[in-house]
CSV table of N, CA and C in Angstrom, one decimal:
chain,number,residue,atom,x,y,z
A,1,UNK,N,0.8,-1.2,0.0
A,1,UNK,CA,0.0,0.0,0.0
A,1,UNK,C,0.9,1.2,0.0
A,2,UNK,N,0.0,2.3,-0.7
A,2,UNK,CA,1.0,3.6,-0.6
A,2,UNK,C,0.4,4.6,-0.4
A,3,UNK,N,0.2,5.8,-0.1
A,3,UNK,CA,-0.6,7.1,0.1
A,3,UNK,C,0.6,8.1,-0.4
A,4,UNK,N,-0.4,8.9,-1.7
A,4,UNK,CA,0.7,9.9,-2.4
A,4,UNK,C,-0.2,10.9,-2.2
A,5,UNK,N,0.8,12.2,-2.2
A,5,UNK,CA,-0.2,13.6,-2.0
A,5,UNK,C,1.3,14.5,-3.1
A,6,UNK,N,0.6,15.2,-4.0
A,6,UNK,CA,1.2,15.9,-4.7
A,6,UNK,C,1.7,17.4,-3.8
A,7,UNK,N,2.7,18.0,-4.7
A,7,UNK,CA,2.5,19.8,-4.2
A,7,UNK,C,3.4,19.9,-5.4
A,8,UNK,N,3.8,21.6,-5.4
A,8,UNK,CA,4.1,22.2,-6.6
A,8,UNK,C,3.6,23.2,-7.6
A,9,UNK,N,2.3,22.8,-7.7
A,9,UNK,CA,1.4,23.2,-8.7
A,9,UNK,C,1.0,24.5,-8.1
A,10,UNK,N,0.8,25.6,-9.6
A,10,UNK,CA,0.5,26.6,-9.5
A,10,UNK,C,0.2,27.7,-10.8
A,11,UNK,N,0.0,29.1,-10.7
A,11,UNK,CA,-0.1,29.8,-11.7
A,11,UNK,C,1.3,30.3,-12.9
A,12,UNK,N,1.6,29.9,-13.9
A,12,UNK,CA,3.2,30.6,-14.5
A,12,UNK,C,2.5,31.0,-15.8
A,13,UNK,N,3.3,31.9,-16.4
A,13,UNK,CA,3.2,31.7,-17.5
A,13,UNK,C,3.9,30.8,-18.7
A,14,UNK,N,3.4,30.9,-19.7
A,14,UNK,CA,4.1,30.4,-20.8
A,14,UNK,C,5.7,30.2,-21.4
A,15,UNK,N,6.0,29.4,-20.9
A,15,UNK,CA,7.5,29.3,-21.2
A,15,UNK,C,8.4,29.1,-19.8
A,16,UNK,N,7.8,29.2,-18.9
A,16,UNK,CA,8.1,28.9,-17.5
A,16,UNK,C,8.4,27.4,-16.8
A,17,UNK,N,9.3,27.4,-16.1
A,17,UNK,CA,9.3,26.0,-15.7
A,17,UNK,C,8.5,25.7,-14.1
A,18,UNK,N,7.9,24.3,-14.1
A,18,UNK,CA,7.6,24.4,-12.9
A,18,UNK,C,8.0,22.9,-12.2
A,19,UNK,N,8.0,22.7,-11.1
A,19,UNK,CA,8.1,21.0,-10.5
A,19,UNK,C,7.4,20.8,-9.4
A,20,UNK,N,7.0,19.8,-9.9
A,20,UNK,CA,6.0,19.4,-9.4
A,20,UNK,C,6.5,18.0,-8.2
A,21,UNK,N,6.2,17.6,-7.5
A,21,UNK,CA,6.6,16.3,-5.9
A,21,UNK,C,5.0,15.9,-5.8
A,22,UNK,N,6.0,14.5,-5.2
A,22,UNK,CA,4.9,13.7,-4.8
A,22,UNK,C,5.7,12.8,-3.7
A,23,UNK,N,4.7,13.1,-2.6
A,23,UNK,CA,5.0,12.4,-1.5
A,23,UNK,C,4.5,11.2,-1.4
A,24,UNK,N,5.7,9.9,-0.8
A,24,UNK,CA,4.8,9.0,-0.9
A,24,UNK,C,4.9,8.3,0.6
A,25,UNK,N,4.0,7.3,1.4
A,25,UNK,CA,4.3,6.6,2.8
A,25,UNK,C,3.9,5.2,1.8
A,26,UNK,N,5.0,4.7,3.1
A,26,UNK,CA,5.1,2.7,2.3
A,26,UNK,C,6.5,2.3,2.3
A,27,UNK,N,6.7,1.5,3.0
A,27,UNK,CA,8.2,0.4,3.4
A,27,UNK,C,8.3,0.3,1.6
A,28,UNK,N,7.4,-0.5,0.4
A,28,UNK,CA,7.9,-0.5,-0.3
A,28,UNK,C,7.9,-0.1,-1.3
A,29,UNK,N,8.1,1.8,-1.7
A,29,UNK,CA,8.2,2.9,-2.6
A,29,UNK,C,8.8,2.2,-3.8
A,30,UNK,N,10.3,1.7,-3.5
A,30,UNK,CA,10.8,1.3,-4.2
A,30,UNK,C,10.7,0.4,-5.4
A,31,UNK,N,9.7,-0.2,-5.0
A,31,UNK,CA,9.1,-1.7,-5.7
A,31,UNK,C,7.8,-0.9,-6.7
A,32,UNK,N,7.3,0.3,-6.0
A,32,UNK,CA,6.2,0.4,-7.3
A,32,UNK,C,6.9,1.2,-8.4
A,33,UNK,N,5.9,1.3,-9.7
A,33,UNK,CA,6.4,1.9,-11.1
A,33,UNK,C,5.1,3.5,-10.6
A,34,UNK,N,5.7,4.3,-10.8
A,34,UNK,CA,5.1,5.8,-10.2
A,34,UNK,C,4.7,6.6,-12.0
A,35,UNK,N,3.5,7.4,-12.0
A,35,UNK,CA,3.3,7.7,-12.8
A,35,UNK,C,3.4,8.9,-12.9
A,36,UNK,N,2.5,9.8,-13.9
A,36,UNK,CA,2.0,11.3,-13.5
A,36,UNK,C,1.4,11.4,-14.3
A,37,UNK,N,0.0,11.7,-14.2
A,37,UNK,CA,-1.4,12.3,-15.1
A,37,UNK,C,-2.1,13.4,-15.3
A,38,UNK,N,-2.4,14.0,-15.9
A,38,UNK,CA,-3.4,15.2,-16.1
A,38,UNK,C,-4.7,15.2,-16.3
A,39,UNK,N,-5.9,16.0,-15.7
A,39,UNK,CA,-6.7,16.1,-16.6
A,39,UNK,C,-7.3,17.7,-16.7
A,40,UNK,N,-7.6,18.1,-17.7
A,40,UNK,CA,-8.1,19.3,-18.1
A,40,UNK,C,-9.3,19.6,-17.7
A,41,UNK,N,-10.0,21.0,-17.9
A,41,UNK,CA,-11.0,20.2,-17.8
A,41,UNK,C,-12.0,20.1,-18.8
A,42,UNK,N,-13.0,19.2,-18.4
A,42,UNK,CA,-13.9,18.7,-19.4
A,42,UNK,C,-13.5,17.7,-20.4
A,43,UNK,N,-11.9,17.4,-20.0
A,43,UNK,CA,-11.8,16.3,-20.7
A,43,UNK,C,-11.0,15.0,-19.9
A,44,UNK,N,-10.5,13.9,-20.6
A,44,UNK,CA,-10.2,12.6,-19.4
A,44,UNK,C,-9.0,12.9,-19.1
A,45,UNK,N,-8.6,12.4,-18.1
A,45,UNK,CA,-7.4,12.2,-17.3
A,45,UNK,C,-6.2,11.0,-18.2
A,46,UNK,N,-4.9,12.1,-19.0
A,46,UNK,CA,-4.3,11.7,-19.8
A,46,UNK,C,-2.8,11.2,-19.1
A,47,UNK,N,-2.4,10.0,-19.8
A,47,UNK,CA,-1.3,9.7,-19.3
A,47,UNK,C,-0.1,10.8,-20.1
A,48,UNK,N,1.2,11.1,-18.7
A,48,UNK,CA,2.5,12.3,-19.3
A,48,UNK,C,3.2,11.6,-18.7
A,49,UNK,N,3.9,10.7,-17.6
A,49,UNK,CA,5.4,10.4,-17.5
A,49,UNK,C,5.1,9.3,-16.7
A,50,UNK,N,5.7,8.2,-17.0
A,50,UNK,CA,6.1,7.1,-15.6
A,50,UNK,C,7.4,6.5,-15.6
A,51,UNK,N,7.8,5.9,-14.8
A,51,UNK,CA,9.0,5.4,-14.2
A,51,UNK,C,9.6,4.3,-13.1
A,52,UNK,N,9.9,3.1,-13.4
A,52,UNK,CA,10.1,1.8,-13.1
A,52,UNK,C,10.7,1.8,-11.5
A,53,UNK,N,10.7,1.4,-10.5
A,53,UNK,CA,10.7,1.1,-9.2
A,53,UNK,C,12.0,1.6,-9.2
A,54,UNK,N,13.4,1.6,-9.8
A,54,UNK,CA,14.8,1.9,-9.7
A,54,UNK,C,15.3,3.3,-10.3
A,55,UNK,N,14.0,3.8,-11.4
A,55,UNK,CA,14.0,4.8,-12.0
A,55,UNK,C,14.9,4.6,-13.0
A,56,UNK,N,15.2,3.6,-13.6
A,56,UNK,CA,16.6,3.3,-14.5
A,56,UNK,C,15.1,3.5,-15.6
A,57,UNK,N,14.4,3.4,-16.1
A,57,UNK,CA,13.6,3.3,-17.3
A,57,UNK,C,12.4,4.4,-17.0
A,58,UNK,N,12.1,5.2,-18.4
A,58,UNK,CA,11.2,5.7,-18.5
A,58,UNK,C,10.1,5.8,-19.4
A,59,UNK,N,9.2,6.5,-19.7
A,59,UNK,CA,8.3,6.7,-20.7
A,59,UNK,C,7.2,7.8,-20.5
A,60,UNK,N,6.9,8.5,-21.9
A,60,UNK,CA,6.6,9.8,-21.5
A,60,UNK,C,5.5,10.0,-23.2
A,61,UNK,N,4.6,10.6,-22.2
A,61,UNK,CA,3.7,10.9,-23.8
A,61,UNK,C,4.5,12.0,-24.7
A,62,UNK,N,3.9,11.7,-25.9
A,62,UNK,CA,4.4,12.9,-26.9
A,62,UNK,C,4.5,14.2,-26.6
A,63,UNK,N,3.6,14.4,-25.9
A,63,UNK,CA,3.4,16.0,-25.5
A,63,UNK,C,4.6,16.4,-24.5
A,64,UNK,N,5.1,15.3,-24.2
A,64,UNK,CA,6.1,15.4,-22.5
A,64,UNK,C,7.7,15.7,-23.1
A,65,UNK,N,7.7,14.7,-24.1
A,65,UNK,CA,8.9,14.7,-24.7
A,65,UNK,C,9.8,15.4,-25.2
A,66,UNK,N,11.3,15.8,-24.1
A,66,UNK,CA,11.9,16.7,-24.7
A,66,UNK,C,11.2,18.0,-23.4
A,67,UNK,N,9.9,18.2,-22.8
A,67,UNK,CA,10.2,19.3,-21.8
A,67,UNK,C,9.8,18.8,-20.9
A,68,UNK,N,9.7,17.2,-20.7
A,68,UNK,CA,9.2,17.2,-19.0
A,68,UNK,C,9.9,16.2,-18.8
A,69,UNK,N,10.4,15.7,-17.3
A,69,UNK,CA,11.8,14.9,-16.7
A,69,UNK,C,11.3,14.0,-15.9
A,70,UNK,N,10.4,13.2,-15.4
A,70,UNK,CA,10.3,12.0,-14.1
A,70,UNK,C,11.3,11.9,-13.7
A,71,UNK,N,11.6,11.9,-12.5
A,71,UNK,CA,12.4,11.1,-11.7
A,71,UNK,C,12.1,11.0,-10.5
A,72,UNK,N,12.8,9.8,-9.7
A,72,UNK,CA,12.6,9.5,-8.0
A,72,UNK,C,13.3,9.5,-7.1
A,73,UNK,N,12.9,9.6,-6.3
A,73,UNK,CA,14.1,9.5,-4.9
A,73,UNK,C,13.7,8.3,-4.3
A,74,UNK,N,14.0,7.5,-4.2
A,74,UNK,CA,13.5,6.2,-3.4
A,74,UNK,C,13.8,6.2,-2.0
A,75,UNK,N,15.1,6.9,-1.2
A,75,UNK,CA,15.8,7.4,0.0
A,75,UNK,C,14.7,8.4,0.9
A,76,UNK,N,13.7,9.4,-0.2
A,76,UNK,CA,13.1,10.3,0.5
A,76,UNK,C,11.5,9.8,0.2
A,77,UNK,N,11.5,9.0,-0.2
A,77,UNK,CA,10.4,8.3,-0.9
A,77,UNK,C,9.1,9.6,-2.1
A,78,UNK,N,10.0,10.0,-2.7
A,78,UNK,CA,9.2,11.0,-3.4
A,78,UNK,C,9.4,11.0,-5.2
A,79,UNK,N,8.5,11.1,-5.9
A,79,UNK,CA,8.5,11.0,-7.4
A,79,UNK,C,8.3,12.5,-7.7
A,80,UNK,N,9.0,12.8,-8.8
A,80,UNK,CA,9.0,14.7,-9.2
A,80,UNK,C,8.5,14.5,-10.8
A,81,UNK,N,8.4,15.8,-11.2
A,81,UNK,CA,8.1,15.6,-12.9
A,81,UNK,C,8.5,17.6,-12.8
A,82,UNK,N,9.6,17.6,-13.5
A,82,UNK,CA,10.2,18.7,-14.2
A,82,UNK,C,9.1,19.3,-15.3
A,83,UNK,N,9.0,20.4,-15.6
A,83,UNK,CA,8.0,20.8,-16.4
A,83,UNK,C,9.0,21.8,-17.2
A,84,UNK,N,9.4,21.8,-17.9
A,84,UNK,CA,10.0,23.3,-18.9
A,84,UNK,C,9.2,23.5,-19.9
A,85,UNK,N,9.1,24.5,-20.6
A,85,UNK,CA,8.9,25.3,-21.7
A,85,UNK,C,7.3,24.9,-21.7
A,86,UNK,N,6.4,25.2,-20.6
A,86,UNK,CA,5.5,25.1,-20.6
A,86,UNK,C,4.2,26.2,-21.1
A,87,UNK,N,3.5,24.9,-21.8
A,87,UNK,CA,2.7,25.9,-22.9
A,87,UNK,C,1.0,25.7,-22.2
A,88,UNK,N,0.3,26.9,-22.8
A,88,UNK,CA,-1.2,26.9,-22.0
A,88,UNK,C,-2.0,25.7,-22.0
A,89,UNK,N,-1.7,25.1,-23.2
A,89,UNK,CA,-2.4,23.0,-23.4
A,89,UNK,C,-1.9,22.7,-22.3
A,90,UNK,N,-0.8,23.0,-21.6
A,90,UNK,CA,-0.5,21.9,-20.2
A,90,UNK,C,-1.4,22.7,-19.3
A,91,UNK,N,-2.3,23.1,-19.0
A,91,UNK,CA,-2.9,23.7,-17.9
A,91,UNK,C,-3.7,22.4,-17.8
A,92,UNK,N,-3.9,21.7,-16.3
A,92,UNK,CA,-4.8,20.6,-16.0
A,92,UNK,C,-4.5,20.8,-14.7
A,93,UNK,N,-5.3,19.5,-13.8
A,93,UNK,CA,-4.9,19.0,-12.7
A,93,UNK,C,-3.7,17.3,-12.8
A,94,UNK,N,-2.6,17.6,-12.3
A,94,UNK,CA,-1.7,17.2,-12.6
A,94,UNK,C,-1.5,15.9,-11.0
A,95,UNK,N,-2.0,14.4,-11.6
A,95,UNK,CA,-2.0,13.4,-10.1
A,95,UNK,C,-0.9,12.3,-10.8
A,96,UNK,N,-0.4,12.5,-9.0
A,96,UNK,CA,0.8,11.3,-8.7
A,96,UNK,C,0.1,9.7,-8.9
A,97,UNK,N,0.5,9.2,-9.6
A,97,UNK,CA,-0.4,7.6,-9.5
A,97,UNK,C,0.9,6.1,-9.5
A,98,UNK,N,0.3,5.3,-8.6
A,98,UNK,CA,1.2,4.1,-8.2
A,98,UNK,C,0.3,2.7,-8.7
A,99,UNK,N,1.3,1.9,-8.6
A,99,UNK,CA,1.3,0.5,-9.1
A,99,UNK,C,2.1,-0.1,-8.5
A,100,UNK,N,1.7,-1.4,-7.8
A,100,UNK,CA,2.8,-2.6,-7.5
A,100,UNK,C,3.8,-3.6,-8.5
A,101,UNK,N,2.8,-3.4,-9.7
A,101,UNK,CA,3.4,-4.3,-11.0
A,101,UNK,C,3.2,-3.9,-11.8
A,102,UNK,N,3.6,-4.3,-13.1
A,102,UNK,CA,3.5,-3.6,-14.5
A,102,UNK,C,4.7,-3.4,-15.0
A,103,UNK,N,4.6,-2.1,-16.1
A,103,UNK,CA,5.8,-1.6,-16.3
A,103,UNK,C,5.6,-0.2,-17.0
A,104,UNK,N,6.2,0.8,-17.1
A,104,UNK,CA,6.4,2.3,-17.4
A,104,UNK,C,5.5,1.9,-19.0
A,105,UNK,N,5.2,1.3,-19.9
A,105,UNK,CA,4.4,1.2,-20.9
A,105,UNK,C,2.6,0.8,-20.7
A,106,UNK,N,2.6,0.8,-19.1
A,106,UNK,CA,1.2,0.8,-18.7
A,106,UNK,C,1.0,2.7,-18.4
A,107,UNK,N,-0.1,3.2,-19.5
A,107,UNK,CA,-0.4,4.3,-19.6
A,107,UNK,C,-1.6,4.9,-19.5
A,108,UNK,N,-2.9,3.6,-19.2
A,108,UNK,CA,-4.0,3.6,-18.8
A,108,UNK,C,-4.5,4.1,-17.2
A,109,UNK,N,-5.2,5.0,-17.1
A,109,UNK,CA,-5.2,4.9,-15.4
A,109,UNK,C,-5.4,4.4,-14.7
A,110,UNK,N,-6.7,3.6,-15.4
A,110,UNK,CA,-7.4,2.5,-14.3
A,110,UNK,C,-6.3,1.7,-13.9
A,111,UNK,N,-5.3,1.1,-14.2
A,111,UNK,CA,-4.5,0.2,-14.2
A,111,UNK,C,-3.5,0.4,-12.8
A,112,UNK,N,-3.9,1.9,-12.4
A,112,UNK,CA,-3.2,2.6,-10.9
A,112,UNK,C,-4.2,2.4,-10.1
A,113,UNK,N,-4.2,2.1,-9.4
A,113,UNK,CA,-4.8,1.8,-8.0
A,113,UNK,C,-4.8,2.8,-7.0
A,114,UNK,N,-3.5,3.6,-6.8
A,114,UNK,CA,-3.3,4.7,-5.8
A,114,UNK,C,-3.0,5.9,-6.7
A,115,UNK,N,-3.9,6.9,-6.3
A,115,UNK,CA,-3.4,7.9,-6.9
A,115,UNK,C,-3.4,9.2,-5.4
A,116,UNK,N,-2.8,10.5,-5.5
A,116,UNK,CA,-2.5,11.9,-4.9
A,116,UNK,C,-3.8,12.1,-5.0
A,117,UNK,N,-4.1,13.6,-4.2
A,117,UNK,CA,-5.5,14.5,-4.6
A,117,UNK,C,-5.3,15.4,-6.1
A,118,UNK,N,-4.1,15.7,-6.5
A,118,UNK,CA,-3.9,16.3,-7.8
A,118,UNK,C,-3.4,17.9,-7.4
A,119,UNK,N,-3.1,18.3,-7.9
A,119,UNK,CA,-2.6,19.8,-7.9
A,119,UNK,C,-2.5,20.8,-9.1
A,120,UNK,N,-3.2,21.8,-8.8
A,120,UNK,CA,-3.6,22.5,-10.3
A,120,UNK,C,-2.4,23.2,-10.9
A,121,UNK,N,-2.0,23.4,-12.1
A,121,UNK,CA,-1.1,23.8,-12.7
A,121,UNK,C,-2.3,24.7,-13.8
A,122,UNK,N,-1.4,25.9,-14.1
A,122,UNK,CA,-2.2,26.7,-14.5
A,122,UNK,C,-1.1,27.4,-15.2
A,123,UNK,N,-1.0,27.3,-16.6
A,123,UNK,CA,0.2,28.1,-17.8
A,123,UNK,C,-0.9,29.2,-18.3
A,124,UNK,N,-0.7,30.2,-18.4
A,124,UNK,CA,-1.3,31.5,-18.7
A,124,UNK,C,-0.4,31.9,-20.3
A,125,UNK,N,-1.4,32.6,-21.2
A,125,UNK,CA,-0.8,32.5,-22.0
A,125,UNK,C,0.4,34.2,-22.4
């Protein structure tokens, strides 16, 4: 079991970078594959970045590629997602989501079990 709570999120504008954490509790952080999702609103909650229990492997929607970073601390137990050159389409609510098994090419949500409350990210244009 895990319990994740996001922070980070806020108002920037366009072209700005932002980062985003995600706290996690659970003896074993290390073992799950950690994700990061958005949803806008009015539309569904889309997969942007995940990354495998050791953080050695990643995978990242098209939209992510090239300005956004996953990575973890397994020591502090916390997953981040780097945001650069951010444009007003990234404006959503942005949630930490976990898995015991799988692998970083699971991009569906339902497939996460634990997810954060989400944190609003808001790119102005």
């Amino acid at each position: 079991q895990v319990q994740l709570v996001e922070s980070g999120g806020g108002l920037v504008q366009a072209g700005d970078s932002l980062r985003l954490s995600c706290a996690a509790s659970g003896r074993t952080f290390s073992t799950y594959f950690m994700a990061w999702f958005r949803q806008a609103p009015g539309k569904e909650r889309d997969f942007v970045a995940a990354i495998s229990g050791s953080g050695g492997t990643t995978n990242y929607a098209d939209t992510a590629k090239g300005r956004f970073t996953i990575s973890r601390d397994n020591a502090k137990n916390t997953v981040s997602l780097q945001m650069n050159s951010l444009k007003p389409e990234d404006t959503a609510v942005y949630y930490c989501a976990a898995r015991n098994y799988g692998s970083v090419w699971n991009i569906v949500d339902t497939m996460y079990p634990y997810w954060g409350q989400g944190t609003q990210v808001t790119v102005s244009s």
